[in-house]
Amino acid sequence: MPRRATTLDQVAASAGVSRMTASRALNNQPGVSTEVRERILRIANELGYVPNRAARDLAAGRPRVIGLLCADMHAPFVAEIISGAVRAARSAGYEVLLYSLLEPHEELREGVAPLLARSTQGVISTVVHRHDHLPQLRAAGVQVVNIENPEGGGSTVTADHYNGARSALRHLLELGHRRIGYIGSHDEMISSRERRRAWEDVQREQGLPRDRQLLVKGDNTQATGFLAAQRLLALPSPPTAIFANNDPTALGVLEAARLLGVRVPRDLSVVGFDDVPQAAQSHPPLTTVRQPLEQMGRSAVNTLLALLAGIDPVAPIITFPTELVVRGSTAAPRKGKLSLHRQRKGAGEGPDEDAREV
Amino acid sequence: MPRRATTLDQVAASAGVSRMTASRALNNQPGVSTEVRERILRIANELGYVPNRAARDLAAGRPRVIGLLCADMHAPFVAEIISGAVRAARSAGYEVLLYSLLEPHEELREGVAPLLARSTQGVISTVVHRHDHLPQLRAAGVQVVNIENPEGGGSTVTADHYNGARSALRHLLELGHRRIGYIGSHDEMISSRERRRAWEDVQREQGLPRDRQLLVKGDNTQATGFLAAQRLLALPSPPTAIFANNDPTALGVLEAARLLGVRVPRDLSVVGFDDVPQAAQSHPPLTTVRQPLEQMGRSAVNTLLALLAGIDPVAPIITFPTELVVRGSTAAPRKGKLSLHRQRKGAGEGPDEDAREV
DNA sequence: ATGAAAGCGCTAACAA
DNA sequence: TTGTTAGCGCTTTCAT
């Protein structure tokens, strides 16, 4: 059985100093001579000393813990955010407590907010699709830094969805595309709204035909990307390029194109958003817009830590630039019109009838 | 600013009892009359009392915390496991500390094991592809329950990969398939080895042709599924069904089939493993084998808690049954041989040359 | 630069 | 059934 762990007192005794000197040395605080400090550190190491968090937190009056509130652990982007957050937190001597909402749309259960208030010093929230949990947390006295969701007020770390979308659209324009379809999503997420706004602005600025049929609503899944693409490609004058609100949607577009005999990128260019791992593995590999998620996770923690230290953040909203990742799903449009003669091929068993129901 | 939180002393004072009585009442311990207990609970609630974890952990001599060691947060299955674990832990009054290794193959960094030993009572490990971190943790005196990785010894919660794979293969056999290809993975994961063993056993038991060409090695990604499928379908006598080691691989097979003009499920049946969210969204939707991941996460926590309470687990390895999810990618094979005349169609830009390199 | 004293908020052990 | 007494291991504050 693990006999009692080494305590600070033991380290201090071994080093022949008081407990307080040992504490200071181990916490990188001033007031210890270099020589003594080194001896303490060496002895602590030899003894395998690891501070007792509970005691430390209790004495300090606040836990060195950051809460991480996650709504949908499945969302491909949370993984990277979490990695970044955990890394930043740990290197600052903080632990990360995980609070995953069980259902993506679940309310913050009764009592979670006060519990977080008591067990953590602050919370990073990756809940993007609703923001009514924020007032609850704030009422309980927790500092919150949001990721991707500036709406609840307070500090937010986000990516530049608007300009990211614009960079994707600029890429398509530079290739020569003039009819660019857009598959959007629910507008509850600001990221989706921003991306759509970029598309609308570009349409206007470029004097492109204001054809509302080029905008189809999806829900960020491959399934609706598939259906929406069928709808767009069945248009009398189909787009030569489709910008999808996210990668799964774009992968659905690729699928629909293949089913309809529309070749990507020869007959149709496709751009996604997020750069999920599969984006590089599709055929053709997907051109998409990458967010620096790991960095955003780190930044969120650092912002929170600054807030806790009483340092006002540089800005309430910290926006990170995105990066266009050009792969194989985009090319210049063909000169002629999209040939439609192969369209219905092989679609016998497909959900053709539903294509209009998107 | 959040004024000082309510303490146990305040609750006790308000209720007119000693601190200890209040403590007992709030911890569901015996030795408090029903009447007094109810009054204490009511007052605690009114005052918004939330126990201070640090104080509690310090006094009790052990933290009510479980560590969750994750290797690859991207892996689609960890999300569900985590949800289950967090739910079970919290309902037992434990917090979950997240330790995510930054790289999937990263060593357990120096100091992490003792740190876990100090900050948690036990650890759930979802690190499946290596097990050298286990001795480290155990040496530091941490109880560990593994998920999906029985190899380091100790308690393990896993799914029945062997019989899961068999159920998939039985499904194909019942449909009438006799030439069944298998796309495997690195054998460092026991799950992969078990699934392959099932395929080999079935081949043997059924007296199916022992054709080593039917087994292709992949690496659990869509990209290699794509390549491996091309290789299988280019065989002189191609399989009528392909069992893939996991869903991404199977999705790659679907992609390759589409490219080659091989219709699924008419010309080729495809089965995956895991039931990732996209499996239901592919075209056709993927027949696959589902693991009860959420339940496994819960079970891992409960096993750990039992271990901590000194209760020996029922068995060192707890195996959960899997469930075959039949969707649209499987059907009876066609009577004739797979027609190959359309195979090279549209593959002009594809990575045909690489198909053999899988 | 170092140390002594005090106490964080709770629970374990024992007493009544 | 209830209360009292001692800490848990650390940091804070104030001394030296």
mmCIF file of C-alpha atoms in Angstrom, chain A residues 140-343:
data_model
loop_
_atom_site.group_PDB
_atom_site.id
_atom_site.type_symbol
_atom_site.label_atom_id
_atom_site.label_comp_id
_atom_site.label_asym_id
_atom_site.label_seq_id
_atom_site.Cartn_x
_atom_site.Cartn_y
_atom_site.Cartn_z
ATOM 1 C CA ALA A 140 -22.951 31.987 -9.056
ATOM 2 C CA GLY A 141 -19.821 34.099 -9.175
ATOM 3 C CA VAL A 142 -17.791 32.173 -11.705
ATOM 4 C CA GLN A 143 -15.580 33.843 -14.221
ATOM 5 C CA VAL A 144 -16.316 32.494 -17.671
ATOM 6 C CA VAL A 145 -14.420 32.643 -20.899
ATOM 7 C CA ASN A 146 -16.371 31.523 -23.912
ATOM 8 C CA ILE A 147 -15.078 29.868 -26.965
ATOM 9 C CA GLU A 148 -16.830 30.692 -30.205
ATOM 10 C CA ASN A 149 -19.803 32.256 -28.522
ATOM 11 C CA PRO A 150 -19.589 35.978 -27.884
ATOM 12 C CA GLU A 151 -23.269 36.323 -27.196
ATOM 13 C CA GLY A 152 -23.532 35.847 -23.501
ATOM 14 C CA GLY A 153 -21.266 38.820 -22.989
ATOM 15 C CA GLY A 154 -17.984 38.520 -21.159
ATOM 16 C CA SER A 155 -14.706 37.377 -22.610
ATOM 17 C CA THR A 156 -14.732 35.308 -25.707
ATOM 18 C CA VAL A 157 -12.127 33.621 -27.805
ATOM 19 C CA THR A 158 -13.213 32.956 -31.321
ATOM 20 C CA ALA A 159 -12.010 32.491 -34.850
ATOM 21 C CA ASP A 160 -12.604 34.984 -37.582
ATOM 22 C CA HIS A 161 -15.447 33.213 -39.268
ATOM 23 C CA TYR A 162 -16.383 36.153 -41.409
ATOM 24 C CA ASN A 163 -12.977 36.631 -42.946
ATOM 25 C CA GLY A 164 -12.364 32.917 -43.041
ATOM 26 C CA ALA A 165 -15.457 32.523 -45.155
ATOM 27 C CA ARG A 166 -14.386 35.461 -47.278
ATOM 28 C CA SER A 167 -11.003 33.868 -47.902
ATOM 29 C CA ALA A 168 -12.757 30.747 -49.126
ATOM 30 C CA LEU A 169 -15.010 32.768 -51.377
ATOM 31 C CA ARG A 170 -12.131 34.886 -52.654
ATOM 32 C CA HIS A 171 -10.358 31.683 -53.583
ATOM 33 C CA LEU A 172 -13.379 30.622 -55.606
ATOM 34 C CA LEU A 173 -13.717 34.020 -57.240
ATOM 35 C CA GLU A 174 -10.059 34.018 -58.184
ATOM 36 C CA LEU A 175 -10.543 30.663 -59.817
ATOM 37 C CA GLY A 176 -13.227 32.294 -61.916
ATOM 38 C CA HIS A 177 -16.426 31.114 -60.247
ATOM 39 C CA ARG A 178 -19.427 33.395 -60.508
ATOM 40 C CA ARG A 179 -22.271 31.166 -59.395
ATOM 41 C CA ILE A 180 -21.409 30.075 -55.892
ATOM 42 C CA GLY A 181 -23.931 28.164 -53.836
ATOM 43 C CA TYR A 182 -23.941 28.266 -50.075
ATOM 44 C CA ILE A 183 -25.180 25.599 -47.701
ATOM 45 C CA GLY A 184 -25.776 27.160 -44.327
ATOM 46 C CA SER A 185 -26.942 25.969 -40.960
ATOM 47 C CA HIS A 186 -29.164 26.918 -38.098
ATOM 48 C CA ASP A 187 -28.535 30.506 -37.304
ATOM 49 C CA GLU A 188 -28.358 29.941 -33.581
ATOM 50 C CA MET A 189 -24.612 29.725 -33.860
ATOM 51 C CA ILE A 190 -22.895 32.988 -34.512
ATOM 52 C CA SER A 191 -20.231 31.216 -36.531
ATOM 53 C CA SER A 192 -22.850 30.136 -39.041
ATOM 54 C CA ARG A 193 -24.333 33.585 -39.207
ATOM 55 C CA GLU A 194 -20.938 35.117 -39.839
ATOM 56 C CA ARG A 195 -20.136 32.699 -42.606
ATOM 57 C CA ARG A 196 -23.445 33.330 -44.270
ATOM 58 C CA ARG A 197 -22.995 37.065 -43.948
ATOM 59 C CA ALA A 198 -19.659 36.743 -45.743
ATOM 60 C CA TRP A 199 -21.327 34.895 -48.584
ATOM 61 C CA GLU A 200 -24.081 37.481 -48.841
ATOM 62 C CA ASP A 201 -21.637 40.364 -48.759
ATOM 63 C CA VAL A 202 -19.499 38.801 -51.455
ATOM 64 C CA GLN A 203 -22.532 38.172 -53.628
ATOM 65 C CA ARG A 204 -23.472 41.798 -53.336
ATOM 66 C CA GLU A 205 -20.021 43.265 -53.714
ATOM 67 C CA GLN A 206 -19.289 41.234 -56.789
ATOM 68 C CA GLY A 207 -22.607 42.067 -58.349
ATOM 69 C CA LEU A 208 -23.361 38.394 -58.596
ATOM 70 C CA PRO A 209 -26.900 37.378 -59.448
ATOM 71 C CA ARG A 210 -29.015 37.672 -56.342
ATOM 72 C CA ASP A 211 -30.489 34.256 -56.629
ATOM 73 C CA ARG A 212 -31.953 33.097 -53.342
ATOM 74 C CA GLN A 213 -31.995 29.560 -54.641
ATOM 75 C CA LEU A 214 -28.225 29.503 -54.264
ATOM 76 C CA LEU A 215 -28.628 29.585 -50.524
ATOM 77 C CA VAL A 216 -29.809 26.351 -48.977
ATOM 78 C CA LYS A 217 -30.209 25.708 -45.325
ATOM 79 C CA GLY A 218 -28.586 22.665 -43.778
ATOM 80 C CA ASP A 219 -27.798 21.565 -40.266
ATOM 81 C CA ASN A 220 -24.068 20.910 -40.356
ATOM 82 C CA THR A 221 -24.406 17.208 -41.031
ATOM 83 C CA GLN A 222 -23.256 15.189 -43.960
ATOM 84 C CA ALA A 223 -26.790 14.013 -44.559
ATOM 85 C CA THR A 224 -28.185 17.471 -45.198
ATOM 86 C CA GLY A 225 -25.098 18.455 -47.158
ATOM 87 C CA PHE A 226 -25.953 15.575 -49.415
ATOM 88 C CA LEU A 227 -29.550 16.632 -49.827
ATOM 89 C CA ALA A 228 -28.805 20.311 -50.173
ATOM 90 C CA ALA A 229 -26.232 19.636 -52.880
ATOM 91 C CA GLN A 230 -28.735 17.600 -54.844
ATOM 92 C CA ARG A 231 -31.084 20.505 -54.672
ATOM 93 C CA LEU A 232 -28.435 22.992 -55.792
ATOM 94 C CA LEU A 233 -27.267 20.788 -58.638
ATOM 95 C CA ALA A 234 -30.806 20.280 -59.845
ATOM 96 C CA LEU A 235 -31.265 24.009 -60.323
ATOM 97 C CA PRO A 236 -31.941 25.154 -63.885
ATOM 98 C CA SER A 237 -28.687 27.000 -63.713
ATOM 99 C CA PRO A 238 -26.644 25.141 -61.101
ATOM 100 C CA PRO A 239 -23.693 26.718 -59.291
ATOM 101 C CA THR A 240 -20.164 25.938 -60.396
ATOM 102 C CA ALA A 241 -18.987 26.028 -56.802
ATOM 103 C CA ILE A 242 -20.489 25.304 -53.404
ATOM 104 C CA PHE A 243 -19.323 26.760 -50.144
ATOM 105 C CA ALA A 244 -20.486 24.653 -47.225
ATOM 106 C CA ASN A 245 -20.877 25.910 -43.686
ATOM 107 C CA ASN A 246 -18.689 23.116 -42.370
ATOM 108 C CA ASP A 247 -16.740 20.060 -43.449
ATOM 109 C CA PRO A 248 -19.331 17.357 -42.850
ATOM 110 C CA THR A 249 -21.719 19.322 -45.038
ATOM 111 C CA ALA A 250 -19.041 19.635 -47.701
ATOM 112 C CA LEU A 251 -18.373 15.905 -47.526
ATOM 113 C CA GLY A 252 -22.070 15.375 -48.138
ATOM 114 C CA VAL A 253 -21.764 17.588 -51.192
ATOM 115 C CA LEU A 254 -18.896 15.483 -52.480
ATOM 116 C CA GLU A 255 -21.024 12.421 -52.008
ATOM 117 C CA ALA A 256 -23.981 13.893 -53.874
ATOM 118 C CA ALA A 257 -21.746 15.023 -56.703
ATOM 119 C CA ARG A 258 -20.352 11.551 -57.077
ATOM 120 C CA LEU A 259 -23.814 10.078 -57.117
ATOM 121 C CA LEU A 260 -24.950 12.517 -59.788
ATOM 122 C CA GLY A 261 -21.882 12.011 -61.925
ATOM 123 C CA VAL A 262 -20.747 15.551 -61.303
ATOM 124 C CA ARG A 263 -16.970 15.538 -61.125
ATOM 125 C CA VAL A 264 -15.208 17.467 -58.407
ATOM 126 C CA PRO A 265 -13.365 19.721 -59.034
ATOM 127 C CA ARG A 266 -13.823 19.610 -62.825
ATOM 128 C CA ASP A 267 -17.557 20.232 -62.845
ATOM 129 C CA LEU A 268 -17.965 21.576 -59.348
ATOM 130 C CA SER A 269 -15.712 23.137 -56.762
ATOM 131 C CA VAL A 270 -16.409 22.505 -53.088
ATOM 132 C CA VAL A 271 -15.110 24.298 -50.003
ATOM 133 C CA GLY A 272 -15.783 23.376 -46.402
ATOM 134 C CA PHE A 273 -14.970 24.922 -43.055
ATOM 135 C CA ASP A 274 -13.117 23.594 -39.974
ATOM 136 C CA ASP A 275 -10.567 21.216 -41.461
ATOM 137 C CA VAL A 276 -11.669 18.135 -39.592
ATOM 138 C CA PRO A 277 -9.322 15.170 -39.902
ATOM 139 C CA GLN A 278 -11.432 13.538 -42.606
ATOM 140 C CA ALA A 279 -11.246 16.577 -44.828
ATOM 141 C CA ALA A 280 -7.779 15.567 -45.917
ATOM 142 C CA GLN A 281 -8.903 12.021 -46.569
ATOM 143 C CA SER A 282 -11.835 12.517 -48.862
ATOM 144 C CA HIS A 283 -11.601 12.068 -52.596
ATOM 145 C CA PRO A 284 -10.722 14.566 -53.752
ATOM 146 C CA PRO A 285 -9.281 15.983 -50.528
ATOM 147 C CA LEU A 286 -11.331 18.899 -49.371
ATOM 148 C CA THR A 287 -10.362 22.522 -49.648
ATOM 149 C CA THR A 288 -11.408 24.084 -46.371
ATOM 150 C CA VAL A 289 -10.818 26.783 -43.808
ATOM 151 C CA ARG A 290 -8.865 25.903 -40.724
ATOM 152 C CA GLN A 291 -9.350 27.448 -37.297
ATOM 153 C CA PRO A 292 -6.423 27.441 -34.865
ATOM 154 C CA LEU A 293 -8.394 25.492 -32.292
ATOM 155 C CA GLU A 294 -5.536 24.307 -30.137
ATOM 156 C CA GLN A 295 -4.288 27.855 -29.881
ATOM 157 C CA MET A 296 -7.773 29.092 -29.095
ATOM 158 C CA GLY A 297 -8.006 26.616 -26.249
ATOM 159 C CA ARG A 298 -4.731 27.863 -24.851
ATOM 160 C CA SER A 299 -5.745 31.452 -25.288
ATOM 161 C CA ALA A 300 -9.017 30.891 -23.489
ATOM 162 C CA VAL A 301 -7.190 29.543 -20.461
ATOM 163 C CA ASN A 302 -4.671 32.329 -20.473
ATOM 164 C CA THR A 303 -7.426 34.891 -20.746
ATOM 165 C CA LEU A 304 -9.201 33.306 -17.818
ATOM 166 C CA LEU A 305 -6.026 33.246 -15.765
ATOM 167 C CA ALA A 306 -5.445 36.908 -16.512
ATOM 168 C CA LEU A 307 -9.005 37.707 -15.527
ATOM 169 C CA LEU A 308 -8.534 35.855 -12.261
ATOM 170 C CA ALA A 309 -5.355 37.777 -11.606
ATOM 171 C CA GLY A 310 -7.352 40.949 -11.952
ATOM 172 C CA ILE A 311 -5.825 41.901 -15.260
ATOM 173 C CA ASP A 312 -8.392 43.218 -17.661
ATOM 174 C CA PRO A 313 -8.219 41.448 -20.977
ATOM 175 C CA VAL A 314 -6.873 43.257 -23.986
ATOM 176 C CA ALA A 315 -10.255 43.036 -25.620
ATOM 177 C CA PRO A 316 -13.523 41.405 -24.630
ATOM 178 C CA ILE A 317 -13.393 39.339 -27.797
ATOM 179 C CA ILE A 318 -10.163 37.801 -28.976
ATOM 180 C CA THR A 319 -10.392 36.780 -32.587
ATOM 181 C CA PHE A 320 -7.989 34.406 -34.226
ATOM 182 C CA PRO A 321 -7.305 34.429 -37.935
ATOM 183 C CA THR A 322 -8.201 31.390 -39.958
ATOM 184 C CA GLU A 323 -6.239 29.744 -42.706
ATOM 185 C CA LEU A 324 -7.440 28.652 -46.099
ATOM 186 C CA VAL A 325 -6.279 25.126 -46.809
ATOM 187 C CA VAL A 326 -6.369 24.553 -50.537
ATOM 188 C CA ARG A 327 -6.656 20.909 -51.472
ATOM 189 C CA GLY A 328 -8.129 19.091 -54.404
ATOM 190 C CA SER A 329 -11.808 19.984 -54.345
ATOM 191 C CA THR A 330 -11.468 23.376 -56.001
ATOM 192 C CA ALA A 331 -10.455 24.334 -59.520
ATOM 193 C CA ALA A 332 -11.394 26.793 -62.218
ATOM 194 C CA PRO A 333 -14.877 26.253 -63.595
ATOM 195 C CA ARG A 334 -15.219 24.661 -67.019
ATOM 196 C CA LYS A 335 -15.905 27.009 -69.847
ATOM 197 C CA GLY A 336 -19.223 25.560 -70.898
ATOM 198 C CA LYS A 337 -22.247 25.067 -68.707
ATOM 199 C CA LEU A 338 -22.287 22.197 -66.318
ATOM 200 C CA SER A 339 -23.276 19.208 -68.367
ATOM 201 C CA LEU A 340 -26.378 17.692 -66.907
ATOM 202 C CA HIS A 341 -26.737 14.646 -69.075
ATOM 203 C CA ARG A 342 -25.348 12.273 -66.482
ATOM 204 C CA GLN A 343 -27.214 13.580 -63.549
#
